[in-house]
mmCIF file of C-alpha atoms in Angstrom:
data_model
loop_
_atom_site.group_PDB
_atom_site.id
_atom_site.type_symbol
_atom_site.label_atom_id
_atom_site.label_comp_id
_atom_site.label_asym_id
_atom_site.label_seq_id
_atom_site.Cartn_x
_atom_site.Cartn_y
_atom_site.Cartn_z
ATOM 1 C CA MET A 1 116.796 -26.713 -93.579
ATOM 2 C CA LEU A 2 120.156 -27.235 -95.244
ATOM 3 C CA LEU A 3 123.469 -27.790 -93.595
ATOM 4 C CA VAL A 4 126.215 -25.331 -94.643
ATOM 5 C CA LEU A 5 129.540 -27.043 -94.759
ATOM 6 C CA SER A 6 132.708 -24.969 -94.440
ATOM 7 C CA ASP A 7 135.550 -25.306 -97.018
ATOM 8 C CA GLU A 8 137.781 -26.979 -94.466
ATOM 9 C CA HIS A 9 135.076 -29.445 -93.596
ATOM 10 C CA LYS A 10 134.586 -30.241 -97.288
ATOM 11 C CA GLU A 11 138.295 -30.712 -97.717
ATOM 12 C CA HIS A 12 138.480 -33.165 -94.792
ATOM 13 C CA LEU A 13 135.516 -35.082 -96.172
ATOM 14 C CA GLY A 14 137.144 -35.121 -99.614
ATOM 15 C CA PHE A 15 139.232 -38.096 -98.461
ATOM 16 C CA LEU A 16 136.184 -40.427 -98.308
ATOM 17 C CA PRO A 17 135.514 -40.974 -101.990
ATOM 18 C CA GLU A 18 139.109 -42.158 -102.475
ATOM 19 C CA VAL A 19 138.468 -45.292 -100.414
ATOM 20 C CA ASP A 20 136.176 -48.222 -100.683
ATOM 21 C CA SER A 21 132.562 -47.963 -99.433
ATOM 22 C CA ALA A 22 133.414 -50.714 -96.919
ATOM 23 C CA VAL A 23 136.202 -48.552 -95.504
ATOM 24 C CA VAL A 24 133.755 -45.614 -95.387
ATOM 25 C CA GLY A 25 131.332 -47.803 -93.571
ATOM 26 C CA GLU A 26 134.084 -48.704 -91.103
ATOM 27 C CA PHE A 27 134.940 -45.013 -90.618
ATOM 28 C CA GLY A 28 131.293 -44.301 -89.958
ATOM 29 C CA ARG A 29 131.259 -47.037 -87.261
ATOM 30 C CA ILE A 30 134.407 -45.609 -85.757
ATOM 31 C CA ALA A 31 132.962 -42.102 -85.771
ATOM 32 C CA VAL A 32 129.858 -43.129 -83.867
ATOM 33 C CA GLU A 33 132.017 -45.104 -81.365
ATOM 34 C CA PHE A 34 134.212 -42.122 -80.760
ATOM 35 C CA LEU A 35 131.040 -40.073 -80.113
ATOM 36 C CA ARG A 36 129.914 -42.551 -77.531
ATOM 37 C CA LYS A 37 133.144 -43.155 -75.765
ATOM 38 C CA GLY A 38 135.658 -40.541 -76.813
ATOM 39 C CA THR A 39 138.483 -40.615 -79.353
ATOM 40 C CA ASN A 40 141.343 -43.022 -79.572
ATOM 41 C CA PRO A 41 144.225 -41.711 -81.672
ATOM 42 C CA LYS A 42 145.793 -45.183 -82.054
ATOM 43 C CA ILE A 43 143.040 -46.242 -84.360
ATOM 44 C CA TYR A 44 144.009 -43.505 -86.782
ATOM 45 C CA GLU A 45 147.540 -44.875 -87.007
ATOM 46 C CA GLY A 46 146.370 -48.379 -87.589
ATOM 47 C CA ALA A 47 144.031 -47.382 -90.353
ATOM 48 C CA ALA A 48 146.574 -45.012 -91.893
ATOM 49 C CA ARG A 49 149.061 -47.903 -92.155
ATOM 50 C CA LYS A 50 146.499 -50.161 -93.859
ATOM 51 C CA LEU A 51 145.517 -47.637 -96.437
ATOM 52 C CA SER A 52 149.007 -46.166 -96.929
ATOM 53 C CA VAL A 53 147.985 -42.625 -96.098
ATOM 54 C CA ASP A 54 148.835 -40.081 -93.417
ATOM 55 C CA ALA A 55 147.359 -40.560 -89.995
ATOM 56 C CA GLU A 56 146.299 -36.927 -90.120
ATOM 57 C CA THR A 57 144.282 -37.478 -93.323
ATOM 58 C CA VAL A 58 142.466 -40.409 -91.662
ATOM 59 C CA GLN A 59 141.848 -38.279 -88.526
ATOM 60 C CA HIS A 60 140.384 -35.462 -90.578
ATOM 61 C CA GLY A 61 138.168 -37.883 -92.424
ATOM 62 C CA VAL A 62 136.807 -39.393 -89.272
ATOM 63 C CA GLU A 63 136.453 -36.073 -87.501
ATOM 64 C CA GLY A 64 134.633 -34.674 -90.569
ATOM 65 C CA LEU A 65 132.159 -37.484 -90.417
ATOM 66 C CA MET A 66 131.630 -36.941 -86.671
ATOM 67 C CA TYR A 67 130.922 -33.257 -87.157
ATOM 68 C CA LEU A 68 128.581 -33.973 -90.040
ATOM 69 C CA LEU A 69 126.608 -36.464 -87.862
ATOM 70 C CA THR A 70 126.476 -34.174 -84.792
ATOM 71 C CA GLU A 71 125.385 -31.111 -86.739
ATOM 72 C CA SER A 72 122.690 -33.077 -88.577
ATOM 73 C CA SER A 73 121.431 -34.621 -85.407
ATOM 74 C CA LYS A 74 121.488 -31.339 -83.516
ATOM 75 C CA LEU A 75 119.328 -29.723 -86.115
ATOM 76 C CA MET A 76 117.299 -32.832 -86.756
ATOM 77 C CA ILE A 77 117.201 -32.278 -90.459
ATOM 78 C CA SER A 78 115.021 -34.325 -92.586
ATOM 79 C CA GLU A 79 116.249 -37.065 -95.024
ATOM 80 C CA VAL A 80 115.769 -34.849 -98.065
ATOM 81 C CA ASP A 81 117.700 -31.920 -96.479
ATOM 82 C CA PHE A 82 120.501 -34.286 -95.481
ATOM 83 C CA GLN A 83 120.802 -35.648 -98.956
ATOM 84 C CA ASP A 84 120.752 -32.125 -100.461
ATOM 85 C CA SER A 85 123.404 -30.895 -98.076
ATOM 86 C CA VAL A 86 125.698 -33.907 -98.868
ATOM 87 C CA LEU A 87 125.109 -33.404 -102.722
ATOM 88 C CA VAL A 88 127.273 -30.347 -102.495
ATOM 89 C CA LEU A 89 130.374 -32.636 -101.656
ATOM 90 C CA GLY A 90 129.984 -34.259 -105.077
ATOM 91 C CA PHE A 91 130.074 -37.771 -103.920
ATOM 92 C CA THR A 92 128.740 -40.889 -105.614
ATOM 93 C CA GLU A 93 125.156 -41.942 -105.088
ATOM 94 C CA ASP A 94 126.224 -45.074 -103.085
ATOM 95 C CA LEU A 95 128.358 -42.919 -100.760
ATOM 96 C CA ASN A 96 125.489 -40.540 -100.265
ATOM 97 C CA GLN A 97 123.123 -43.392 -99.414
ATOM 98 C CA LEU A 98 125.694 -44.839 -97.039
ATOM 99 C CA LEU A 99 126.013 -41.499 -95.237
ATOM 100 C CA LEU A 100 122.245 -41.093 -95.091
ATOM 101 C CA GLN A 101 121.845 -44.580 -93.459
ATOM 102 C CA LEU A 102 124.510 -43.729 -91.038
ATOM 103 C CA TYR A 103 122.684 -40.529 -90.106
ATOM 104 C CA LEU A 104 119.198 -42.081 -89.751
ATOM 105 C CA GLU A 105 120.366 -45.069 -87.650
ATOM 106 C CA ASN A 106 122.301 -42.995 -85.185
ATOM 107 C CA ARG A 107 120.634 -39.681 -84.836
ATOM 108 C CA LYS A 108 118.510 -40.527 -81.875
ATOM 109 C CA GLU A 109 121.433 -41.857 -79.856
ATOM 110 C CA ILE A 110 123.660 -38.860 -80.916
ATOM 111 C CA ARG A 111 120.932 -36.432 -79.757
ATOM 112 C CA HIS A 112 120.836 -38.238 -76.463
ATOM 113 C CA ILE A 113 124.636 -37.949 -76.110
ATOM 114 C CA LEU A 114 124.513 -34.233 -77.032
ATOM 115 C CA GLY A 115 121.729 -33.740 -74.544
ATOM 116 C CA GLU A 116 124.179 -34.711 -71.747
ATOM 117 C CA LEU A 117 126.317 -31.706 -72.508
ATOM 118 C CA THR A 118 123.615 -29.271 -71.779
ATOM 119 C CA PRO A 119 123.640 -27.450 -68.387
ATOM 120 C CA SER A 120 120.974 -28.906 -66.219
ATOM 121 C CA LEU A 121 119.842 -29.230 -62.630
ATOM 122 C CA PRO A 122 119.768 -32.491 -60.743
ATOM 123 C CA HIS A 123 116.942 -34.595 -62.052
ATOM 124 C CA TYR A 124 114.385 -36.454 -59.902
ATOM 125 C CA HIS A 125 115.028 -40.124 -59.673
ATOM 126 C CA ASN A 126 113.028 -41.645 -56.856
ATOM 127 C CA LEU A 127 111.446 -40.845 -53.501
ATOM 128 C CA GLU A 128 111.404 -43.246 -50.510
ATOM 129 C CA TRP A 129 109.237 -42.385 -47.509
ATOM 130 C CA ARG A 130 108.740 -43.525 -44.004
ATOM 131 C CA LEU A 131 106.193 -42.658 -41.354
ATOM 132 C CA ASP A 132 107.575 -41.940 -37.864
ATOM 133 C CA VAL A 133 106.043 -40.923 -34.557
ATOM 134 C CA GLN A 134 108.402 -39.019 -32.226
ATOM 135 C CA LEU A 135 107.611 -40.185 -28.664
ATOM 136 C CA ALA A 136 110.311 -38.409 -26.664
ATOM 137 C CA SER A 137 113.556 -36.487 -27.031
ATOM 138 C CA ARG A 138 116.172 -35.277 -24.665
ATOM 139 C CA ALA A 139 114.352 -31.871 -24.324
ATOM 140 C CA LEU A 140 110.758 -33.131 -24.108
ATOM 141 C CA ARG A 141 109.175 -36.362 -22.913
ATOM 142 C CA GLN A 142 105.740 -37.866 -23.679
ATOM 143 C CA GLN A 143 105.217 -36.505 -27.157
ATOM 144 C CA VAL A 144 103.119 -37.762 -29.959
ATOM 145 C CA LYS A 145 104.534 -36.138 -33.024
ATOM 146 C CA PRO A 146 103.892 -37.737 -36.375
ATOM 147 C CA THR A 147 106.506 -37.086 -39.020
ATOM 148 C CA VAL A 148 107.188 -38.203 -42.560
ATOM 149 C CA THR A 149 110.819 -38.860 -43.320
ATOM 150 C CA MET A 150 111.642 -38.885 -46.998
ATOM 151 C CA LYS A 151 114.703 -39.785 -49.066
ATOM 152 C CA LEU A 152 114.906 -37.841 -52.286
ATOM 153 C CA HIS A 153 117.064 -39.471 -54.853
ATOM 154 C CA LEU A 154 118.527 -37.137 -57.499
ATOM 155 C CA GLU A 155 120.558 -37.678 -60.519
ATOM 156 C CA GLU A 156 123.008 -35.311 -62.195
ATOM 157 C CA SER A 157 123.337 -35.251 -65.948
ATOM 158 C CA GLY A 158 126.736 -36.932 -65.682
ATOM 159 C CA GLY A 159 125.120 -39.839 -63.922
ATOM 160 C CA ASP A 160 126.204 -38.937 -60.368
ATOM 161 C CA LYS A 161 123.501 -39.845 -57.903
ATOM 162 C CA SER A 162 122.807 -38.076 -54.644
ATOM 163 C CA ALA A 163 120.255 -38.665 -51.944
ATOM 164 C CA LYS A 164 118.835 -36.105 -49.490
ATOM 165 C CA VAL A 165 117.027 -37.162 -46.228
ATOM 166 C CA LEU A 166 114.193 -34.649 -45.506
ATOM 167 C CA GLN A 167 111.500 -34.531 -43.029
ATOM 168 C CA THR A 168 108.044 -32.927 -42.921
ATOM 169 C CA ASP A 169 104.898 -32.944 -40.830
ATOM 170 C CA PRO A 170 101.473 -34.213 -42.126
ATOM 171 C CA ALA A 171 100.061 -30.853 -42.600
ATOM 172 C CA THR A 172 102.936 -29.597 -44.806
ATOM 173 C CA LEU A 173 102.805 -32.890 -46.710
ATOM 174 C CA MET A 174 99.153 -32.201 -47.629
ATOM 175 C CA HIS A 175 100.136 -28.746 -48.697
ATOM 176 C CA LEU A 176 103.051 -30.047 -50.866
ATOM 177 C CA ILE A 177 100.700 -32.500 -52.575
ATOM 178 C CA GLN A 178 98.143 -29.812 -53.306
ATOM 179 C CA GLU A 179 100.708 -27.475 -54.787
ATOM 180 C CA LEU A 180 102.310 -30.128 -56.937
ATOM 181 C CA GLU A 181 98.834 -31.233 -58.261
ATOM 182 C CA LYS A 182 98.167 -27.704 -59.265
ATOM 183 C CA ALA A 183 101.453 -27.791 -61.167
ATOM 184 C CA LEU A 184 100.393 -30.996 -62.936
ATOM 185 C CA ALA A 185 96.980 -29.618 -63.797
ATOM 186 C CA GLU A 186 98.666 -26.600 -65.415
ATOM 187 C CA LEU A 187 100.003 -28.759 -68.243
ATOM 188 C CA LYS A 188 96.500 -29.627 -69.182
ATOM 189 C CA THR A 189 95.169 -26.170 -69.459
ATOM 190 C CA THR A 190 94.284 -24.690 -72.959
ATOM 191 C CA HIS A 191 97.079 -22.263 -72.852
ATOM 192 C CA CYS A 192 99.728 -24.884 -72.390
ATOM 193 C CA ARG A 193 98.112 -27.224 -74.870
ATOM 194 C CA ARG A 194 98.120 -24.542 -77.539
ATOM 195 C CA ILE A 195 101.774 -23.799 -77.014
ATOM 196 C CA LEU A 196 102.679 -27.458 -77.087
ATOM 197 C CA ARG A 197 100.644 -28.060 -80.224
ATOM 198 C CA ASN A 198 101.981 -25.126 -82.142
ATOM 199 C CA ILE A 199 105.701 -25.046 -81.362
ATOM 200 C CA LYS A 200 106.992 -28.176 -83.056
ATOM 201 C CA MET B 1 111.090 -34.725 -11.070
ATOM 202 C CA GLU B 2 114.631 -34.308 -9.895
ATOM 203 C CA LEU B 3 115.925 -30.785 -9.157
ATOM 204 C CA SER B 4 119.525 -29.913 -8.410
ATOM 205 C CA GLU B 5 120.689 -28.355 -5.130
ATOM 206 C CA SER B 6 121.179 -25.035 -6.735
ATOM 207 C CA VAL B 7 117.690 -24.958 -8.126
ATOM 208 C CA ARG B 8 116.205 -26.040 -4.742
ATOM 209 C CA LYS B 9 118.112 -23.201 -2.997
ATOM 210 C CA GLY B 10 116.826 -20.790 -5.604
ATOM 211 C CA LEU B 11 113.268 -21.861 -5.049
ATOM 212 C CA GLN B 12 113.672 -21.623 -1.290
ATOM 213 C CA SER B 13 114.985 -18.076 -1.547
ATOM 214 C CA LEU B 14 112.071 -17.287 -3.812
ATOM 215 C CA ALA B 15 109.647 -18.432 -1.153
ATOM 216 C CA ASP B 16 111.316 -16.376 1.586
ATOM 217 C CA PRO B 17 109.007 -13.485 2.485
ATOM 218 C CA THR B 18 111.928 -11.433 3.845
ATOM 219 C CA LEU B 19 113.521 -11.461 0.384
ATOM 220 C CA PHE B 20 110.438 -11.500 -1.966
ATOM 221 C CA ASP B 21 107.121 -10.023 -1.030
ATOM 222 C CA LEU B 22 104.042 -11.361 -2.697
ATOM 223 C CA LYS B 23 104.042 -8.752 -5.478
ATOM 224 C CA THR B 24 107.700 -9.126 -6.330
ATOM 225 C CA PHE B 25 107.314 -12.881 -6.240
ATOM 226 C CA SER B 26 104.451 -12.864 -8.714
ATOM 227 C CA VAL B 27 106.392 -10.395 -11.030
ATOM 228 C CA LEU B 28 109.335 -12.727 -11.131
ATOM 229 C CA ILE B 29 107.260 -15.862 -11.804
ATOM 230 C CA GLU B 30 105.510 -13.916 -14.644
ATOM 231 C CA LEU B 31 108.948 -12.960 -16.070
ATOM 232 C CA ALA B 32 110.279 -16.537 -15.808
ATOM 233 C CA PHE B 33 107.338 -17.720 -18.001
ATOM 234 C CA ARG B 34 107.651 -14.951 -20.390
ATOM 235 C CA SER B 35 111.393 -15.441 -20.995
ATOM 236 C CA LEU B 36 110.688 -19.097 -21.860
ATOM 237 C CA LEU B 37 107.879 -18.212 -24.234
ATOM 238 C CA THR B 38 109.437 -15.511 -26.290
ATOM 239 C CA ALA B 39 111.656 -16.525 -29.154
ATOM 240 C CA HIS B 40 114.598 -14.228 -28.495
ATOM 241 C CA ALA B 41 116.596 -13.950 -25.373
ATOM 242 C CA ASP B 42 115.971 -10.596 -23.720
ATOM 243 C CA ARG B 43 118.959 -9.345 -21.813
ATOM 244 C CA SER B 44 116.858 -6.701 -20.047
ATOM 245 C CA VAL B 45 114.225 -9.186 -18.797
ATOM 246 C CA LEU B 46 115.143 -8.567 -15.151
ATOM 247 C CA ASP B 47 115.192 -4.762 -15.377
ATOM 248 C CA GLN B 48 111.797 -4.257 -13.952
ATOM 249 C CA PRO B 49 111.202 -1.403 -11.527
ATOM 250 C CA GLU B 50 109.519 -3.756 -9.022
ATOM 251 C CA LEU B 51 112.725 -5.793 -8.850
ATOM 252 C CA LYS B 52 115.202 -3.005 -8.489
ATOM 253 C CA HIS B 53 115.460 -3.231 -4.731
ATOM 254 C CA ILE B 54 116.561 -6.855 -4.751
ATOM 255 C CA ASP B 55 120.210 -7.985 -4.956
ATOM 256 C CA GLN B 56 120.973 -8.719 -8.603
ATOM 257 C CA LYS B 57 122.893 -11.897 -7.953
ATOM 258 C CA LEU B 58 120.023 -13.335 -5.857
ATOM 259 C CA LEU B 59 117.526 -12.182 -8.532
ATOM 260 C CA LYS B 60 119.383 -14.057 -11.322
ATOM 261 C CA HIS B 61 119.670 -17.138 -9.157
ATOM 262 C CA CYS B 62 116.081 -17.244 -8.359
ATOM 263 C CA HIS B 63 115.021 -16.471 -12.003
ATOM 264 C CA THR B 64 117.246 -19.352 -13.200
ATOM 265 C CA ALA B 65 115.795 -21.743 -10.520
ATOM 266 C CA ALA B 66 112.295 -20.803 -11.584
ATOM 267 C CA THR B 67 112.887 -21.278 -15.312
ATOM 268 C CA THR B 68 114.637 -24.593 -14.719
ATOM 269 C CA CYS B 69 111.751 -25.826 -12.640
ATOM 270 C CA ILE B 70 109.277 -24.832 -15.205
ATOM 271 C CA LEU B 71 111.266 -26.493 -18.076
ATOM 272 C CA GLU B 72 111.654 -29.701 -16.127
ATOM 273 C CA GLY B 73 107.999 -29.703 -15.393
ATOM 274 C CA VAL B 74 106.944 -29.313 -18.998
ATOM 275 C CA LYS B 75 109.551 -31.801 -20.151
ATOM 276 C CA GLN B 76 108.244 -34.516 -17.878
ATOM 277 C CA ASN B 77 104.658 -33.406 -18.438
ATOM 278 C CA VAL B 78 103.989 -33.336 -14.667
ATOM 279 C CA ASP B 79 100.523 -33.034 -13.142
ATOM 280 C CA LYS B 80 99.266 -30.525 -10.519
ATOM 281 C CA SER B 81 99.829 -32.772 -7.560
ATOM 282 C CA THR B 82 103.470 -33.504 -8.496
ATOM 283 C CA ILE B 83 104.262 -29.769 -8.642
ATOM 284 C CA SER B 84 102.513 -29.017 -5.446
ATOM 285 C CA GLY B 85 104.386 -31.887 -3.758
ATOM 286 C CA ILE B 86 107.756 -30.731 -4.951
ATOM 287 C CA VAL B 87 107.147 -27.185 -3.958
ATOM 288 C CA LEU B 88 105.750 -28.188 -0.516
ATOM 289 C CA GLU B 89 108.824 -30.353 0.078
ATOM 290 C CA ILE B 90 111.093 -27.407 -0.565
ATOM 291 C CA MET B 91 109.052 -25.236 1.673
ATOM 292 C CA LYS B 92 109.227 -27.762 4.541
ATOM 293 C CA ILE B 93 113.026 -27.346 4.519
ATOM 294 C CA ARG B 94 112.509 -23.660 4.597
ATOM 295 C CA LEU B 95 110.058 -23.900 7.458
ATOM 296 C CA LYS B 96 112.505 -25.980 9.513
ATOM 297 C CA SER B 97 115.209 -23.315 9.356
ATOM 298 C CA GLY B 98 112.884 -20.217 9.675
ATOM 299 C CA GLY B 99 111.182 -18.974 12.786
ATOM 300 C CA ILE B 100 107.509 -19.268 13.736
ATOM 301 C CA ALA B 101 107.044 -15.442 13.271
ATOM 302 C CA HIS B 102 107.330 -15.797 9.625
ATOM 303 C CA LEU B 103 105.330 -18.994 9.427
ATOM 304 C CA ARG B 104 102.004 -17.481 8.454
ATOM 305 C CA GLN B 105 103.465 -15.390 5.669
ATOM 306 C CA LEU B 106 105.551 -18.370 4.624
ATOM 307 C CA VAL B 107 102.459 -20.625 4.400
ATOM 308 C CA GLY B 108 100.652 -17.946 2.472
ATOM 309 C CA THR B 109 103.544 -17.588 0.055
ATOM 310 C CA THR B 110 103.819 -21.356 -0.253
ATOM 311 C CA THR B 111 100.252 -21.819 -1.110
ATOM 312 C CA TYR B 112 100.365 -19.042 -3.571
ATOM 313 C CA LEU B 113 103.555 -20.492 -5.051
ATOM 314 C CA CYS B 114 102.010 -23.912 -5.304
ATOM 315 C CA HIS B 115 98.867 -22.800 -6.934
ATOM 316 C CA THR B 116 100.420 -20.238 -9.330
ATOM 317 C CA CYS B 117 103.069 -22.622 -10.465
ATOM 318 C CA ALA B 118 100.666 -25.467 -10.847
ATOM 319 C CA TRP B 119 98.045 -23.484 -12.625
ATOM 320 C CA ARG B 120 100.521 -21.666 -14.847
ATOM 321 C CA MET B 121 102.243 -24.957 -15.743
ATOM 322 C CA LEU B 122 99.019 -26.643 -16.535
ATOM 323 C CA GLY B 123 97.931 -23.679 -18.682
ATOM 324 C CA LEU B 124 101.259 -23.889 -20.332
ATOM 325 C CA MET B 125 100.910 -27.482 -21.198
ATOM 326 C CA GLN B 126 97.506 -26.799 -22.694
ATOM 327 C CA ARG B 127 99.321 -24.412 -24.954
ATOM 328 C CA GLU B 128 101.660 -27.194 -25.663
ATOM 329 C CA GLN B 129 101.419 -26.647 -29.366
ATOM 330 C CA MET B 130 103.224 -23.350 -29.117
ATOM 331 C CA TYR B 131 105.653 -24.398 -26.405
ATOM 332 C CA SER B 132 106.549 -27.854 -27.351
ATOM 333 C CA THR B 133 107.274 -26.619 -30.836
ATOM 334 C CA SER B 134 110.004 -24.508 -29.379
ATOM 335 C CA HIS B 135 111.010 -27.312 -27.037
ATOM 336 C CA THR B 136 111.074 -29.819 -29.791
ATOM 337 C CA SER B 137 113.042 -27.432 -31.899
ATOM 338 C CA ILE B 138 115.828 -28.146 -29.320
ATOM 339 C CA GLY B 139 117.344 -31.298 -30.596
ATOM 340 C CA ARG B 140 118.401 -32.928 -33.873
ATOM 341 C CA CYS B 141 116.355 -33.861 -36.853
ATOM 342 C CA PRO B 142 116.746 -33.931 -40.578
ATOM 343 C CA PRO B 143 116.140 -30.765 -42.575
ATOM 344 C CA HIS B 144 112.466 -29.921 -42.450
ATOM 345 C CA ILE B 145 110.494 -29.071 -45.565
ATOM 346 C CA ASN B 146 108.478 -25.915 -45.212
ATOM 347 C CA ASP B 147 107.236 -25.103 -48.622
ATOM 348 C CA VAL B 148 107.472 -25.947 -52.320
ATOM 349 C CA SER B 149 107.546 -23.671 -55.458
ATOM 350 C CA TRP B 150 107.304 -24.972 -58.973
ATOM 351 C CA ARG B 151 107.846 -23.657 -62.515
ATOM 352 C CA LEU B 152 106.563 -25.290 -65.740
ATOM 353 C CA GLU B 153 108.776 -24.604 -68.797
ATOM 354 C CA TYR B 154 108.774 -25.750 -72.410
ATOM 355 C CA LEU B 155 112.222 -26.456 -73.663
ATOM 356 C CA ILE B 156 112.619 -25.515 -77.313
ATOM 357 C CA LYS B 157 116.272 -25.746 -77.981
ATOM 358 C CA ASN B 158 119.703 -25.401 -76.294
ATOM 359 C CA GLY B 159 123.257 -24.945 -77.503
ATOM 360 C CA HIS B 160 123.778 -28.547 -78.194
ATOM 361 C CA VAL B 161 120.474 -29.929 -79.329
ATOM 362 C CA HIS B 162 117.802 -28.127 -81.417
ATOM 363 C CA LYS B 163 114.151 -29.031 -81.576
ATOM 364 C CA VAL B 164 113.879 -30.452 -78.191
ATOM 365 C CA ASN B 165 110.226 -29.461 -77.662
ATOM 366 C CA GLU B 166 109.650 -30.990 -74.304
ATOM 367 C CA PRO B 167 107.835 -29.505 -71.219
ATOM 368 C CA SER B 168 109.666 -29.820 -67.934
ATOM 369 C CA TYR B 169 109.050 -28.852 -64.342
ATOM 370 C CA LEU B 170 111.471 -27.123 -61.949
ATOM 371 C CA ILE B 171 110.664 -27.841 -58.331
ATOM 372 C CA SER B 172 112.163 -25.942 -55.452
ATOM 373 C CA LEU B 173 111.729 -27.194 -51.868
ATOM 374 C CA ASN B 174 112.228 -24.619 -49.153
ATOM 375 C CA VAL B 175 114.033 -26.521 -46.446
ATOM 376 C CA GLU B 176 114.891 -25.467 -42.900
ATOM 377 C CA ASN B 177 117.884 -26.772 -41.097
ATOM 378 C CA THR B 178 116.749 -26.834 -37.536
ATOM 379 C CA ASN B 179 120.130 -27.884 -36.239
ATOM 380 C CA ASN B 180 122.031 -24.813 -37.320
ATOM 381 C CA GLY B 181 119.815 -22.052 -35.984
ATOM 382 C CA GLY B 182 117.057 -22.239 -38.467
ATOM 383 C CA SER B 183 118.975 -21.504 -41.638
ATOM 384 C CA THR B 184 116.998 -22.144 -44.761
ATOM 385 C CA GLU B 185 118.178 -23.680 -48.046
ATOM 386 C CA GLU B 186 116.615 -24.611 -51.202
ATOM 387 C CA VAL B 187 116.572 -28.071 -52.770
ATOM 388 C CA ASN B 188 116.133 -27.607 -56.583
ATOM 389 C CA PHE B 189 115.577 -30.231 -59.060
ATOM 390 C CA SER B 190 113.959 -30.658 -62.433
ATOM 391 C CA CYS B 191 111.540 -33.396 -63.596
ATOM 392 C CA THR B 192 109.284 -34.484 -66.411
ATOM 393 C CA MET B 193 105.502 -34.778 -66.091
ATOM 394 C CA GLU B 194 105.740 -38.515 -65.547
ATOM 395 C CA GLN B 195 108.327 -38.154 -62.881
ATOM 396 C CA LEU B 196 106.230 -35.447 -61.065
ATOM 397 C CA GLN B 197 103.262 -37.808 -61.201
ATOM 398 C CA ASP B 198 105.476 -40.512 -59.705
ATOM 399 C CA LEU B 199 106.552 -38.150 -56.883
ATOM 400 C CA VAL B 200 102.981 -36.980 -56.191
ATOM 401 C CA GLY B 201 101.760 -40.607 -56.180
ATOM 402 C CA LYS B 202 104.338 -41.538 -53.608
ATOM 403 C CA MET B 203 103.491 -38.635 -51.406
ATOM 404 C CA LYS B 204 99.864 -39.591 -51.593
ATOM 405 C CA ASP B 205 100.780 -43.132 -50.504
ATOM 406 C CA ALA B 206 102.413 -41.703 -47.463
ATOM 407 C CA THR B 207 99.325 -39.580 -46.671
ATOM 408 C CA LYS B 208 97.092 -42.585 -47.066
ATOM 409 C CA SER B 209 99.147 -44.676 -44.665
ATOM 410 C CA LEU B 210 99.191 -41.775 -42.238
ATOM 411 C CA GLU B 211 95.365 -41.650 -42.292
ATOM 412 C CA LYS B 212 95.167 -45.370 -41.729
ATOM 413 C CA ALA B 213 97.562 -45.150 -38.708
ATOM 414 C CA MET B 214 95.540 -42.314 -37.243
ATOM 415 C CA GLN B 215 92.427 -44.454 -37.409
ATOM 416 C CA LEU B 216 93.963 -47.312 -35.438
#
């Protein structure tokens, strides 16, 4: 599957052949760093001064690289497809190889970062449990009531953690285990296996 | 078992044959038990035809005294002799103030009261499962899990990443907040197969230790 680059994108990336491959490598490193941590406009000014060009040109170049990397990682295109897509820009073979290396080394990490943008529910993190026996309360004395107190640790996609304290009785706990084991068994059925095998 | 002055007075009035004959007395005791066992408060619980001839204020006082006595008894898990003892003690005070003319009837009522109360209370404690559940629902505890629903999905792609191709589970725990009048809420979270296996494994550990504790 080929990437289709817009004219504006091609124009922005047109800046790259005009500089050394070392500089392009540096831009690549900056692009990945910006994807990880967010952009820092001061870097553009510093680079612009060193290369005697507009800060805006540098910015477009780096942003063009960032977009190229994110789109390729999102679609998970193969090496061949990436090379063919970049061919359209008319760069030198060295530059193409550099870009390909940049893509292959960083795509897993970029996909992981993109994954954090997706809407998602809190994710299971851990479960702590405790067995209690209630002996008495203000309302009723001389009881023997076994309960299981659990602390469910959940994690949001942004990294925020929350913990919920919940309680259940032994009979309900058995029922919960039964239901969840059914859920696990479902993944091993032929229907699910067929889907997992065929949708790749 | 300690009873307040107001409750004792109520029980004394209840045992007075001039105020409550045997039939009225048994109807009121029946109502007292019924109003404790039903889930919803019934405002018309005392609107019975047998009780219409009794002063409403007195009726309310006696009903309250009876229900308080029953609640205290169940809370303390009292035995038959304790109940009989308490009731007899109240009746003794009654006997002292009343005349000998009413003695026979009073003794009859007292014995009936003792036996009815004792028997009913013991019967009630044998049905402790039903009753103490409502009794223990008075009080504070963490939200209680009632049920679980699950959903297995296969994530193909989303707006930011294509070709995800991963199965994931969506678990929903039905949780009841016993503190705020039984409101239910749902705790939703997603997990992978490995995480669900971890969760189930930990729950099984809890069950195993529960079984071990039961055997001790």
